[in-house]
Amino acid sequence: MDPMISPIASRADAEAADAADALAPIRERFAVPEAIYLDGNSLGALPAGVASAMAEAVNQAWGQDLIASWNDHGWWTLPGRVGNTIGALIGAAPGQVMCGDSTSVQLFQALVGLSRANPGRPVLAVDAGDFPTDRYITDSVARLLGLTVERVDPNRFVPDGRTAVVAFSAVNFATGELRDLAGITDAVHAAGGLMCWDLAHAAGALPLDVDGLGADAAVGCTYKYLCGGPGSPAFLYVAERHHPSLDLPLAGWHGHAEPFAMADRYRPAAGIERARVGTPPILSMIATEAALTVWEGVSLSDVRAKSLALTDLIVTFADGHLSPFGVEVVTPREHHRRGSQVALRVPHAFELSRALIARGVIGDFRPPDVLRLGVAPLYLRHSQVWDAMEILAGVLAANEHLDAVFARRGGAVT
Ligand SMILES: Cc1ncc(COP(=O)(O)O)c(C=O)c1O
């Protein structure tokens, strides 16, 4: 296990860490919520510059300039521009990332595209514990292409000569476990397979190097650590070496070599431009582009160091103060196996997540018994995380969460 770097074990320690925090000024770039927000791994906080960018897009570009805005306000080039900005955050050289659609759609594109690039092999491998959409899309792609899905444990998976494509998440959505990205990618390649990483819980949470890894494709969303807003468009990375023969399933007109020639047949655009599909959600993508400016001048090594300090704080506090209440840390303790969240297994986790919200601490619940606490280093303070843990201890000690009011499960989103 890696050593913990000066673990924060008191509020004074947390205040000292805030005073020394290289990322503290970045918080000013956000309209931070009043609550202690530990759910940035689900929906990131609102960057302060988004509102004016949206007002300009609505009032001027849409309201006045209308159709001319495709050229005059750069709407046509927006998906590739935002793609390149995301690329810089995941270690992709320009021209390999396209922004658009949802992660589910991009995963479908990637898995079909990579399967077609690796014919004659019958197996798609997916993490048995991955986010549902990853499992569902993989199953559907296999049905479509006549392949077989193997649901595997990424830590024990051994690819072989039957492996066509492997789809794993870099960080598991429930446990927060960070996979061995390099080791897995190398093993898949050694067996002749192709590797697609889902970076939903990794992009903006830790330094990534998709080019250096040699990943074949990667997908991810922009509404978590990248703070693009509710429903903000996802991204697809495909390594340049695959571009010339890349045969994506969604042959939409925006990905055509000459979209305005209105040709009879599809002919893919060169490079990653072929990963465009149809008309993108321009307003949402403008919000995403404005949101991504919060990353200017931010070092992802600083983000990672602060993220580990914050998750160490939660782990240390849980071990020291919460085990009498049946709380167990699920997330790996080794830094190299941890993303930017801590999953706590706890009795009545749903009710606890609700009671915490009533006390101004927003985390979330994942079935059957996990309280997820995500830490987004750009806008969280160490002292806030300390306070959240003290509030959590107080709620558990007083059994506040057992009040019947917190057991109610109304609405589609739990
Ligand atoms: C690993 C992973 N993939 C995909 C998604 C979401 O996909 P979509 O953008 O299609 O809703 C999530 C959402 O939390 C996720 O955790």
GROMACS .gro file of C-alpha atoms and ligand atoms in nm:
model
  430
    1MET     CA    1   0.000   0.000   0.000
    2ASP     CA    2   0.133   0.344  -0.085
    3PRO     CA    3   0.212   0.576   0.204
    4MET     CA    4  -0.047   0.843   0.278
    5ILE     CA    5   0.104   1.188   0.241
    6SER     CA    6   0.036   1.373   0.570
    7PRO     CA    7  -0.319   1.247   0.623
    8ILE     CA    8  -0.565   1.510   0.736
    9ALA     CA    9  -0.679   1.402   1.082
   10SER     CA   10  -0.836   1.718   1.229
   11ARG     CA   11  -1.013   2.035   1.120
   12ALA     CA   12  -0.691   2.227   1.186
   13ASP     CA   13  -0.508   1.995   0.944
   14ALA     CA   14  -0.784   2.055   0.689
   15GLU     CA   15  -0.756   2.433   0.729
   16ALA     CA   16  -0.378   2.412   0.687
   17ALA     CA   17  -0.426   2.208   0.369
   18ASP     CA   18  -0.669   2.473   0.240
   19ALA     CA   19  -0.416   2.747   0.311
   20ALA     CA   20  -0.150   2.558   0.113
   21ASP     CA   21  -0.386   2.450  -0.168
   22ALA     CA   22  -0.249   2.535  -0.515
   23LEU     CA   23  -0.600   2.491  -0.658
   24ALA     CA   24  -0.777   2.720  -0.409
   25PRO     CA   25  -0.804   3.014  -0.656
   26ILE     CA   26  -0.975   2.790  -0.914
   27ARG     CA   27  -1.282   2.771  -0.688
   28GLU     CA   28  -1.351   3.134  -0.788
   29ARG     CA   29  -1.424   3.009  -1.139
   30PHE     CA   30  -1.737   2.833  -1.011
   31ALA     CA   31  -2.078   2.931  -0.883
   32VAL     CA   32  -2.026   2.689  -0.596
   33PRO     CA   33  -2.340   2.558  -0.427
   34GLU     CA   34  -2.413   2.642  -0.063
   35ALA     CA   35  -2.428   2.274   0.031
   36ILE     CA   36  -2.112   2.068   0.073
   37TYR     CA   37  -2.122   1.906  -0.266
   38LEU     CA   38  -1.978   1.554  -0.279
   39ASP     CA   39  -2.158   1.454  -0.596
   40GLY     CA   40  -1.935   1.611  -0.861
   41ASN     CA   41  -1.877   1.254  -0.983
   42SER     CA   42  -2.240   1.257  -1.093
   43LEU     CA   43  -2.304   1.618  -1.202
   44GLY     CA   44  -2.027   1.875  -1.173
   45ALA     CA   45  -2.078   2.224  -1.027
   46LEU     CA   46  -2.165   2.519  -1.252
   47PRO     CA   47  -1.866   2.711  -1.388
   48ALA     CA   48  -1.928   3.084  -1.342
   49GLY     CA   49  -1.865   3.173  -1.707
   50VAL     CA   50  -2.138   2.950  -1.848
   51ALA     CA   51  -2.430   3.186  -1.786
   52SER     CA   52  -2.291   3.474  -1.993
   53ALA     CA   53  -2.180   3.238  -2.273
   54MET     CA   54  -2.534   3.098  -2.284
   55ALA     CA   55  -2.690   3.445  -2.281
   56GLU     CA   56  -2.470   3.550  -2.574
   57ALA     CA   57  -2.550   3.229  -2.764
   58VAL     CA   58  -2.923   3.271  -2.709
   59ASN     CA   59  -2.961   3.645  -2.752
   60GLN     CA   60  -2.711   3.719  -3.026
   61ALA     CA   61  -2.618   3.399  -3.210
   62TRP     CA   62  -2.961   3.238  -3.201
   63GLY     CA   63  -3.177   3.548  -3.152
   64GLN     CA   64  -3.017   3.775  -3.412
   65ASP     CA   65  -2.773   3.593  -3.634
   66LEU     CA   66  -2.963   3.266  -3.667
   67ILE     CA   67  -2.844   3.048  -3.957
   68ALA     CA   68  -2.532   3.262  -4.015
   69SER     CA   69  -2.410   3.149  -3.673
   70TRP     CA   70  -2.302   2.812  -3.814
   71ASN     CA   71  -2.012   3.006  -3.967
   72ASP     CA   72  -2.003   3.339  -3.784
   73HIS     CA   73  -2.022   3.197  -3.431
   74GLY     CA   74  -1.826   2.881  -3.510
   75TRP     CA   75  -2.115   2.642  -3.456
   76TRP     CA   76  -2.002   2.408  -3.735
   77THR     CA   77  -1.653   2.362  -3.594
   78LEU     CA   78  -1.774   2.345  -3.231
   79PRO     CA   79  -1.776   1.961  -3.189
   80GLY     CA   80  -1.418   1.923  -3.307
   81ARG     CA   81  -1.301   2.228  -3.111
   82VAL     CA   82  -1.453   2.100  -2.788
   83GLY     CA   83  -1.319   1.755  -2.875
   84ASN     CA   84  -0.964   1.891  -2.892
   85THR     CA   85  -1.006   2.073  -2.560
   86ILE     CA   86  -1.121   1.749  -2.399
   87GLY     CA   87  -0.836   1.571  -2.578
   88ALA     CA   88  -0.583   1.790  -2.398
   89LEU     CA   89  -0.731   1.675  -2.065
   90ILE     CA   90  -0.712   1.303  -2.150
   91GLY     CA   91  -0.374   1.298  -2.321
   92ALA     CA   92  -0.490   1.292  -2.682
   93ALA     CA   93  -0.305   1.489  -2.948
   94PRO     CA   94  -0.537   1.712  -3.157
   95GLY     CA   95  -0.762   1.558  -3.420
   96GLN     CA   96  -0.860   1.240  -3.236
   97VAL     CA   97  -1.154   1.341  -3.015
   98MET     CA   98  -1.505   1.438  -3.126
   99CYS     CA   99  -1.766   1.581  -2.893
  100GLY     CA  100  -2.133   1.489  -2.930
  101ASP     CA  101  -2.424   1.268  -2.834
  102SER     CA  102  -2.425   1.067  -2.510
  103THR     CA  103  -2.167   0.828  -2.371
  104SER     CA  104  -2.401   0.541  -2.456
  105VAL     CA  105  -2.408   0.647  -2.823
  106GLN     CA  106  -2.033   0.702  -2.833
  107LEU     CA  107  -1.974   0.361  -2.678
  108PHE     CA  108  -2.192   0.204  -2.945
  109GLN     CA  109  -1.990   0.385  -3.212
  110ALA     CA  110  -1.659   0.277  -3.058
  111LEU     CA  111  -1.750  -0.087  -3.005
  112VAL     CA  112  -1.894  -0.141  -3.350
  113GLY     CA  113  -1.608   0.055  -3.511
  114LEU     CA  114  -1.338  -0.143  -3.325
  115SER     CA  115  -1.515  -0.477  -3.381
  116ARG     CA  116  -1.523  -0.409  -3.755
  117ALA     CA  117  -1.152  -0.323  -3.737
  118ASN     CA  118  -1.071  -0.659  -3.576
  119PRO     CA  119  -1.270  -0.917  -3.775
  120GLY     CA  120  -1.263  -1.292  -3.726
  121ARG     CA  121  -1.257  -1.278  -3.347
  122PRO     CA  122  -1.579  -1.373  -3.168
  123VAL     CA  123  -1.560  -1.213  -2.822
  124LEU     CA  124  -1.641  -0.874  -2.672
  125ALA     CA  125  -1.528  -0.850  -2.309
  126VAL     CA  126  -1.695  -0.613  -2.064
  127ASP     CA  127  -1.654  -0.556  -1.691
  128ALA     CA  128  -1.927  -0.758  -1.516
  129GLY     CA  129  -1.952  -0.480  -1.257
  130ASP     CA  130  -1.951  -0.189  -1.498
  131PHE     CA  131  -2.210   0.087  -1.524
  132PRO     CA  132  -2.529  -0.061  -1.674
  133THR     CA  133  -2.512   0.125  -2.004
  134ASP     CA  134  -2.169  -0.026  -2.076
  135ARG     CA  135  -2.306  -0.377  -2.024
  136TYR     CA  136  -2.627  -0.313  -2.216
  137ILE     CA  137  -2.456  -0.151  -2.516
  138THR     CA  138  -2.194  -0.427  -2.532
  139ASP     CA  139  -2.469  -0.691  -2.532
  140SER     CA  140  -2.652  -0.508  -2.808
  141VAL     CA  141  -2.340  -0.466  -3.023
  142ALA     CA  142  -2.270  -0.839  -2.986
  143ARG     CA  143  -2.626  -0.925  -3.096
  144LEU     CA  144  -2.595  -0.693  -3.391
  145LEU     CA  145  -2.260  -0.829  -3.510
  146GLY     CA  146  -2.309  -1.196  -3.413
  147LEU     CA  147  -2.044  -1.185  -3.140
  148THR     CA  148  -2.040  -1.325  -2.788
  149VAL     CA  149  -2.007  -1.117  -2.473
  150GLU     CA  150  -1.789  -1.228  -2.184
  151ARG     CA  151  -1.860  -1.045  -1.859
  152VAL     CA  152  -1.536  -1.050  -1.668
  153ASP     CA  153  -1.351  -0.915  -1.364
  154PRO     CA  154  -1.099  -0.665  -1.509
  155ASN     CA  155  -0.849  -0.753  -1.236
  156ARG     CA  156  -0.844  -1.120  -1.337
  157PHE     CA  157  -0.918  -1.095  -1.706
  158VAL     CA  158  -0.685  -1.277  -1.944
  159PRO     CA  159  -0.750  -1.185  -2.308
  160ASP     CA  160  -0.680  -1.449  -2.571
  161GLY     CA  161  -0.692  -1.510  -2.943
  162ARG     CA  162  -1.072  -1.494  -2.942
  163THR     CA  163  -1.081  -1.142  -2.794
  164ALA     CA  164  -1.193  -0.882  -3.046
  165VAL     CA  165  -1.260  -0.578  -2.827
  166VAL     CA  166  -1.243  -0.508  -2.455
  167ALA     CA  167  -1.458  -0.237  -2.296
  168PHE     CA  168  -1.374  -0.142  -1.938
  169SER     CA  169  -1.425   0.171  -1.732
  170ALA     CA  170  -1.107   0.332  -1.606
  171VAL     CA  171  -1.276   0.403  -1.270
  172ASN     CA  172  -1.564   0.189  -1.150
  173PHE     CA  173  -1.875   0.399  -1.094
  174ALA     CA  174  -1.978   0.224  -0.772
  175THR     CA  175  -1.656   0.133  -0.593
  176GLY     CA  176  -1.430   0.410  -0.723
  177GLU     CA  177  -1.164   0.153  -0.815
  178LEU     CA  178  -0.908   0.276  -1.070
  179ARG     CA  179  -0.795   0.003  -1.308
  180ASP     CA  180  -0.444  -0.074  -1.423
  181LEU     CA  181  -0.490   0.114  -1.751
  182ALA     CA  182  -0.144   0.044  -1.894
  183GLY     CA  183  -0.124  -0.320  -1.784
  184ILE     CA  184  -0.470  -0.406  -1.920
  185THR     CA  185  -0.420  -0.219  -2.249
  186ASP     CA  186  -0.086  -0.393  -2.305
  187ALA     CA  187  -0.230  -0.737  -2.226
  188VAL     CA  188  -0.522  -0.684  -2.465
  189HIS     CA  189  -0.287  -0.574  -2.742
  190ALA     CA  190  -0.050  -0.865  -2.679
  191ALA     CA  191  -0.345  -1.099  -2.739
  192GLY     CA  192  -0.436  -0.914  -3.060
  193GLY     CA  193  -0.742  -0.740  -2.916
  194LEU     CA  194  -0.846  -0.375  -2.923
  195MET     CA  195  -0.908  -0.165  -2.611
  196CYS     CA  196  -1.183   0.087  -2.542
  197TRP     CA  197  -1.177   0.276  -2.212
  198ASP     CA  198  -1.484   0.446  -2.065
  199LEU     CA  199  -1.342   0.756  -1.896
  200ALA     CA  200  -1.671   0.881  -1.746
  201HIS     CA  201  -1.531   0.877  -1.390
  202ALA     CA  202  -1.173   0.953  -1.489
  203ALA     CA  203  -1.173   1.253  -1.726
  204GLY     CA  204  -1.097   1.563  -1.520
  205ALA     CA  205  -1.042   1.351  -1.208
  206LEU     CA  206  -0.686   1.237  -1.274
  207PRO     CA  207  -0.408   1.273  -1.532
  208LEU     CA  208  -0.473   1.050  -1.833
  209ASP     CA  209  -0.262   0.967  -2.135
  210VAL     CA  210  -0.473   0.781  -2.389
  211ASP     CA  211  -0.209   0.830  -2.662
  212GLY     CA  212   0.069   0.705  -2.435
  213LEU     CA  213  -0.139   0.405  -2.328
  214GLY     CA  214  -0.197   0.312  -2.689
  215ALA     CA  215  -0.572   0.291  -2.625
  216ASP     CA  216  -0.763   0.221  -2.945
  217ALA     CA  217  -1.071   0.417  -2.841
  218ALA     CA  218  -1.211   0.593  -2.537
  219VAL     CA  219  -1.545   0.748  -2.450
  220GLY     CA  220  -1.669   0.960  -2.165
  221CYS     CA  221  -1.917   1.218  -2.051
  222THR     CA  222  -1.859   1.586  -1.983
  223TYR     CA  223  -2.114   1.644  -1.708
  224LYS     CA  224  -1.916   1.492  -1.418
  225TYR     CA  225  -1.565   1.620  -1.342
  226LEU     CA  226  -1.560   1.824  -1.665
  227CYS     CA  227  -1.859   2.027  -1.539
  228GLY     CA  228  -2.032   2.068  -1.877
  229GLY     CA  229  -2.382   2.074  -1.725
  230PRO     CA  230  -2.686   1.845  -1.717
  231GLY     CA  231  -2.703   1.639  -2.035
  232SER     CA  232  -2.388   1.794  -2.178
  233PRO     CA  233  -2.251   1.604  -2.480
  234ALA     CA  234  -2.011   1.314  -2.449
  235PHE     CA  235  -1.689   1.244  -2.638
  236LEU     CA  236  -1.529   0.976  -2.851
  237TYR     CA  237  -1.155   0.931  -2.891
  238VAL     CA  238  -1.024   0.707  -3.166
  239ALA     CA  239  -0.648   0.671  -3.209
  240GLU     CA  240  -0.528   0.825  -3.533
  241ARG     CA  241  -0.382   0.496  -3.662
  242HIS     CA  242  -0.738   0.362  -3.694
  243HIS     CA  243  -0.881   0.662  -3.881
  244PRO     CA  244  -0.816   0.562  -4.242
  245SER     CA  245  -1.023   0.243  -4.215
  246LEU     CA  246  -1.254   0.346  -3.930
  247ASP     CA  247  -1.604   0.223  -4.018
  248LEU     CA  248  -1.846   0.371  -3.766
  249PRO     CA  249  -2.205   0.248  -3.758
  250LEU     CA  250  -2.383   0.584  -3.734
  251ALA     CA  251  -2.323   0.720  -4.082
  252GLY     CA  252  -2.488   1.057  -4.027
  253TRP     CA  253  -2.463   1.348  -4.267
  254HIS     CA  254  -2.243   1.562  -4.042
  255GLY     CA  255  -1.974   1.292  -4.068
  256HIS     CA  256  -1.987   1.291  -4.448
  257ALA     CA  257  -1.682   1.405  -4.645
  258GLU     CA  258  -1.899   1.670  -4.814
  259PRO     CA  259  -2.203   1.725  -4.595
  260PHE     CA  260  -2.348   2.001  -4.812
  261ALA     CA  261  -2.304   1.815  -5.140
  262MET     CA  262  -2.612   1.617  -5.036
  263ALA     CA  263  -2.460   1.314  -5.208
  264ASP     CA  264  -2.656   0.997  -5.274
  265ARG     CA  265  -2.423   0.774  -5.070
  266TYR     CA  266  -2.228   0.810  -4.749
  267ARG     CA  267  -1.858   0.880  -4.783
  268PRO     CA  268  -1.687   0.934  -4.449
  269ALA     CA  269  -1.497   1.254  -4.379
  270ALA     CA  270  -1.124   1.222  -4.320
  271GLY     CA  271  -1.000   1.169  -3.968
  272ILE     CA  272  -1.210   1.207  -3.655
  273GLU     CA  273  -1.460   1.432  -3.842
  274ARG     CA  274  -1.633   1.110  -3.946
  275ALA     CA  275  -1.729   1.060  -3.580
  276ARG     CA  276  -1.982   1.343  -3.615
  277VAL     CA  277  -2.334   1.209  -3.656
  278GLY     CA  278  -2.622   1.457  -3.690
  279THR     CA  279  -2.687   1.815  -3.587
  280PRO     CA  280  -2.530   1.856  -3.242
  281PRO     CA  281  -2.699   2.012  -2.936
  282ILE     CA  282  -2.541   2.350  -2.997
  283LEU     CA  283  -2.656   2.525  -2.678
  284SER     CA  284  -2.541   2.242  -2.460
  285MET     CA  285  -2.210   2.227  -2.642
  286ILE     CA  286  -2.160   2.602  -2.603
  287ALA     CA  287  -2.215   2.556  -2.229
  288THR     CA  288  -1.959   2.274  -2.233
  289GLU     CA  289  -1.706   2.485  -2.422
  290ALA     CA  290  -1.747   2.769  -2.174
  291ALA     CA  291  -1.728   2.525  -1.882
  292LEU     CA  292  -1.402   2.377  -2.006
  293THR     CA  293  -1.228   2.715  -1.969
  294VAL     CA  294  -1.208   2.646  -1.593
  295TRP     CA  295  -0.925   2.404  -1.680
  296GLU     CA  296  -0.701   2.674  -1.825
  297GLY     CA  297  -0.368   2.667  -1.642
  298VAL     CA  298  -0.480   2.382  -1.415
  299SER     CA  299  -0.228   2.104  -1.359
  300LEU     CA  300  -0.387   1.760  -1.350
  301SER     CA  301  -0.107   1.650  -1.118
  302ASP     CA  302  -0.229   1.912  -0.868
  303VAL     CA  303  -0.583   1.781  -0.921
  304ARG     CA  304  -0.470   1.426  -0.853
  305ALA     CA  305  -0.269   1.522  -0.543
  306LYS     CA  306  -0.565   1.710  -0.394
  307SER     CA  307  -0.809   1.437  -0.490
  308LEU     CA  308  -0.596   1.179  -0.307
  309ALA     CA  309  -0.561   1.406  -0.003
  310LEU     CA  310  -0.941   1.441   0.008
  311THR     CA  311  -1.016   1.073  -0.039
  312ASP     CA  312  -0.743   0.987   0.217
  313LEU     CA  313  -0.923   1.221   0.458
  314ILE     CA  314  -1.251   1.034   0.407
  315VAL     CA  315  -1.086   0.691   0.438
  316THR     CA  316  -0.893   0.789   0.753
  317PHE     CA  317  -1.202   0.945   0.911
  318ALA     CA  318  -1.419   0.644   0.826
  319ASP     CA  319  -1.164   0.402   0.973
  320GLY     CA  320  -1.116   0.611   1.286
  321HIS     CA  321  -1.470   0.726   1.361
  322LEU     CA  322  -1.732   0.541   1.159
  323SER     CA  323  -1.656   0.170   1.190
  324PRO     CA  324  -1.861   0.142   1.515
  325PHE     CA  325  -2.164   0.229   1.300
  326GLY     CA  326  -2.097  -0.058   1.059
  327VAL     CA  327  -1.934   0.165   0.796
  328GLU     CA  328  -1.685  -0.012   0.571
  329VAL     CA  329  -1.458   0.147   0.310
  330VAL     CA  330  -1.516  -0.029  -0.023
  331THR     CA  331  -1.281   0.180  -0.236
  332PRO     CA  332  -0.926   0.045  -0.260
  333ARG     CA  333  -0.685   0.206  -0.017
  334GLU     CA  334  -0.388   0.201  -0.253
  335HIS     CA  335  -0.358   0.531  -0.434
  336HIS     CA  336  -0.286   0.370  -0.770
  337ARG     CA  337  -0.614   0.179  -0.745
  338ARG     CA  338  -0.834   0.473  -0.642
  339GLY     CA  339  -1.027   0.723  -0.851
  340SER     CA  340  -1.176   1.041  -0.705
  341GLN     CA  341  -1.453   0.906  -0.487
  342VAL     CA  342  -1.491   0.694  -0.176
  343ALA     CA  343  -1.763   0.433  -0.157
  344LEU     CA  344  -1.876   0.353   0.196
  345ARG     CA  345  -2.077   0.037   0.258
  346VAL     CA  346  -2.321   0.120   0.533
  347PRO     CA  347  -2.654  -0.010   0.661
  348HIS     CA  348  -2.946   0.209   0.544
  349ALA     CA  349  -2.723   0.382   0.289
  350PHE     CA  350  -3.021   0.525   0.099
  351GLU     CA  351  -3.175   0.679   0.410
  352LEU     CA  352  -2.834   0.808   0.514
  353SER     CA  353  -2.782   0.984   0.181
  354ARG     CA  354  -3.120   1.154   0.231
  355ALA     CA  355  -3.051   1.255   0.590
  356LEU     CA  356  -2.719   1.404   0.481
  357ILE     CA  357  -2.889   1.614   0.215
  358ALA     CA  358  -3.120   1.750   0.487
  359ARG     CA  359  -2.805   1.851   0.673
  360GLY     CA  360  -2.651   2.023   0.369
  361VAL     CA  361  -2.418   1.745   0.254
  362ILE     CA  362  -2.487   1.609  -0.093
  363GLY     CA  363  -2.350   1.266  -0.175
  364ASP     CA  364  -2.543   0.981  -0.334
  365PHE     CA  365  -2.660   0.626  -0.296
  366ARG     CA  366  -2.586   0.327  -0.517
  367PRO     CA  367  -2.766  -0.002  -0.456
  368PRO     CA  368  -2.760  -0.211  -0.260
  369ASP     CA  369  -2.579  -0.041   0.028
  370VAL     CA  370  -2.324   0.214  -0.090
  371LEU     CA  371  -2.295   0.580   0.004
  372ARG     CA  372  -2.080   0.747  -0.263
  373LEU     CA  373  -1.878   1.052  -0.172
  374GLY     CA  374  -1.714   1.209  -0.476
  375VAL     CA  375  -1.447   1.475  -0.448
  376ALA     CA  376  -1.401   1.732  -0.725
  377PRO     CA  377  -1.074   1.908  -0.642
  378LEU     CA  378  -1.139   2.223  -0.845
  379TYR     CA  379  -1.410   2.355  -0.616
  380LEU     CA  380  -1.400   2.161  -0.290
  381ARG     CA  381  -1.214   2.269   0.020
  382HIS     CA  382  -1.044   2.022   0.254
  383SER     CA  383  -1.228   2.181   0.547
  384GLN     CA  384  -1.563   2.121   0.373
  385VAL     CA  385  -1.485   1.752   0.338
  386TRP     CA  386  -1.381   1.741   0.704
  387ASP     CA  387  -1.709   1.909   0.803
  388ALA     CA  388  -1.906   1.665   0.588
  389MET     CA  389  -1.747   1.372   0.768
  390GLU     CA  390  -1.826   1.521   1.108
  391ILE     CA  391  -2.186   1.573   0.999
  392LEU     CA  392  -2.198   1.213   0.876
  393ALA     CA  393  -2.068   1.090   1.212
  394GLY     CA  394  -2.327   1.304   1.390
  395VAL     CA  395  -2.615   1.171   1.180
  396LEU     CA  396  -2.507   0.811   1.244
  397ALA     CA  397  -2.454   0.867   1.618
  398ALA     CA  398  -2.802   1.017   1.658
  399ASN     CA  399  -2.964   0.764   1.418
  400GLU     CA  400  -3.113   1.065   1.244
  401HIS     CA  401  -3.132   0.873   0.916
  402LEU     CA  402  -3.370   0.617   1.065
  403ASP     CA  403  -3.649   0.877   1.073
  404ALA     CA  404  -3.924   0.749   0.842
  405VAL     CA  405  -3.910   1.068   0.636
  406PHE     CA  406  -3.577   0.960   0.484
  407ALA     CA  407  -3.706   0.620   0.368
  408ARG     CA  408  -3.942   0.770   0.109
  409ARG     CA  409  -3.837   0.693  -0.247
  410GLY     CA  410  -4.021   0.940  -0.464
  411GLY     CA  411  -3.939   1.029  -0.824
  412ALA     CA  412  -3.746   0.847  -1.094
  413VAL     CA  413  -3.405   0.956  -0.969
  414THR     CA  414  -3.308   0.806  -0.639
  415LIG     C1  415  -1.908   0.445  -1.662
  415LIG     C2  416  -2.022   0.524  -1.714
  415LIG     N1  417  -2.051   0.523  -1.846
  415LIG     C3  418  -2.154   0.595  -1.896
  415LIG     C4  419  -2.233   0.672  -1.813
  415LIG     C5  420  -2.347   0.754  -1.865
  415LIG     O1  421  -2.373   0.740  -1.998
  415LIG     P1  422  -2.468   0.845  -2.072
  415LIG     O2  423  -2.387   0.969  -2.098
  415LIG     O3  424  -2.507   0.776  -2.197
  415LIG     O4  425  -2.585   0.873  -1.983
  415LIG     C6  426  -2.206   0.676  -1.677
  415LIG     C7  427  -2.292   0.759  -1.588
  415LIG     O5  428  -2.273   0.775  -1.474
  415LIG     C8  429  -2.101   0.601  -1.626
  415LIG     O6  430  -2.075   0.600  -1.496
   0.00000   0.00000   0.00000
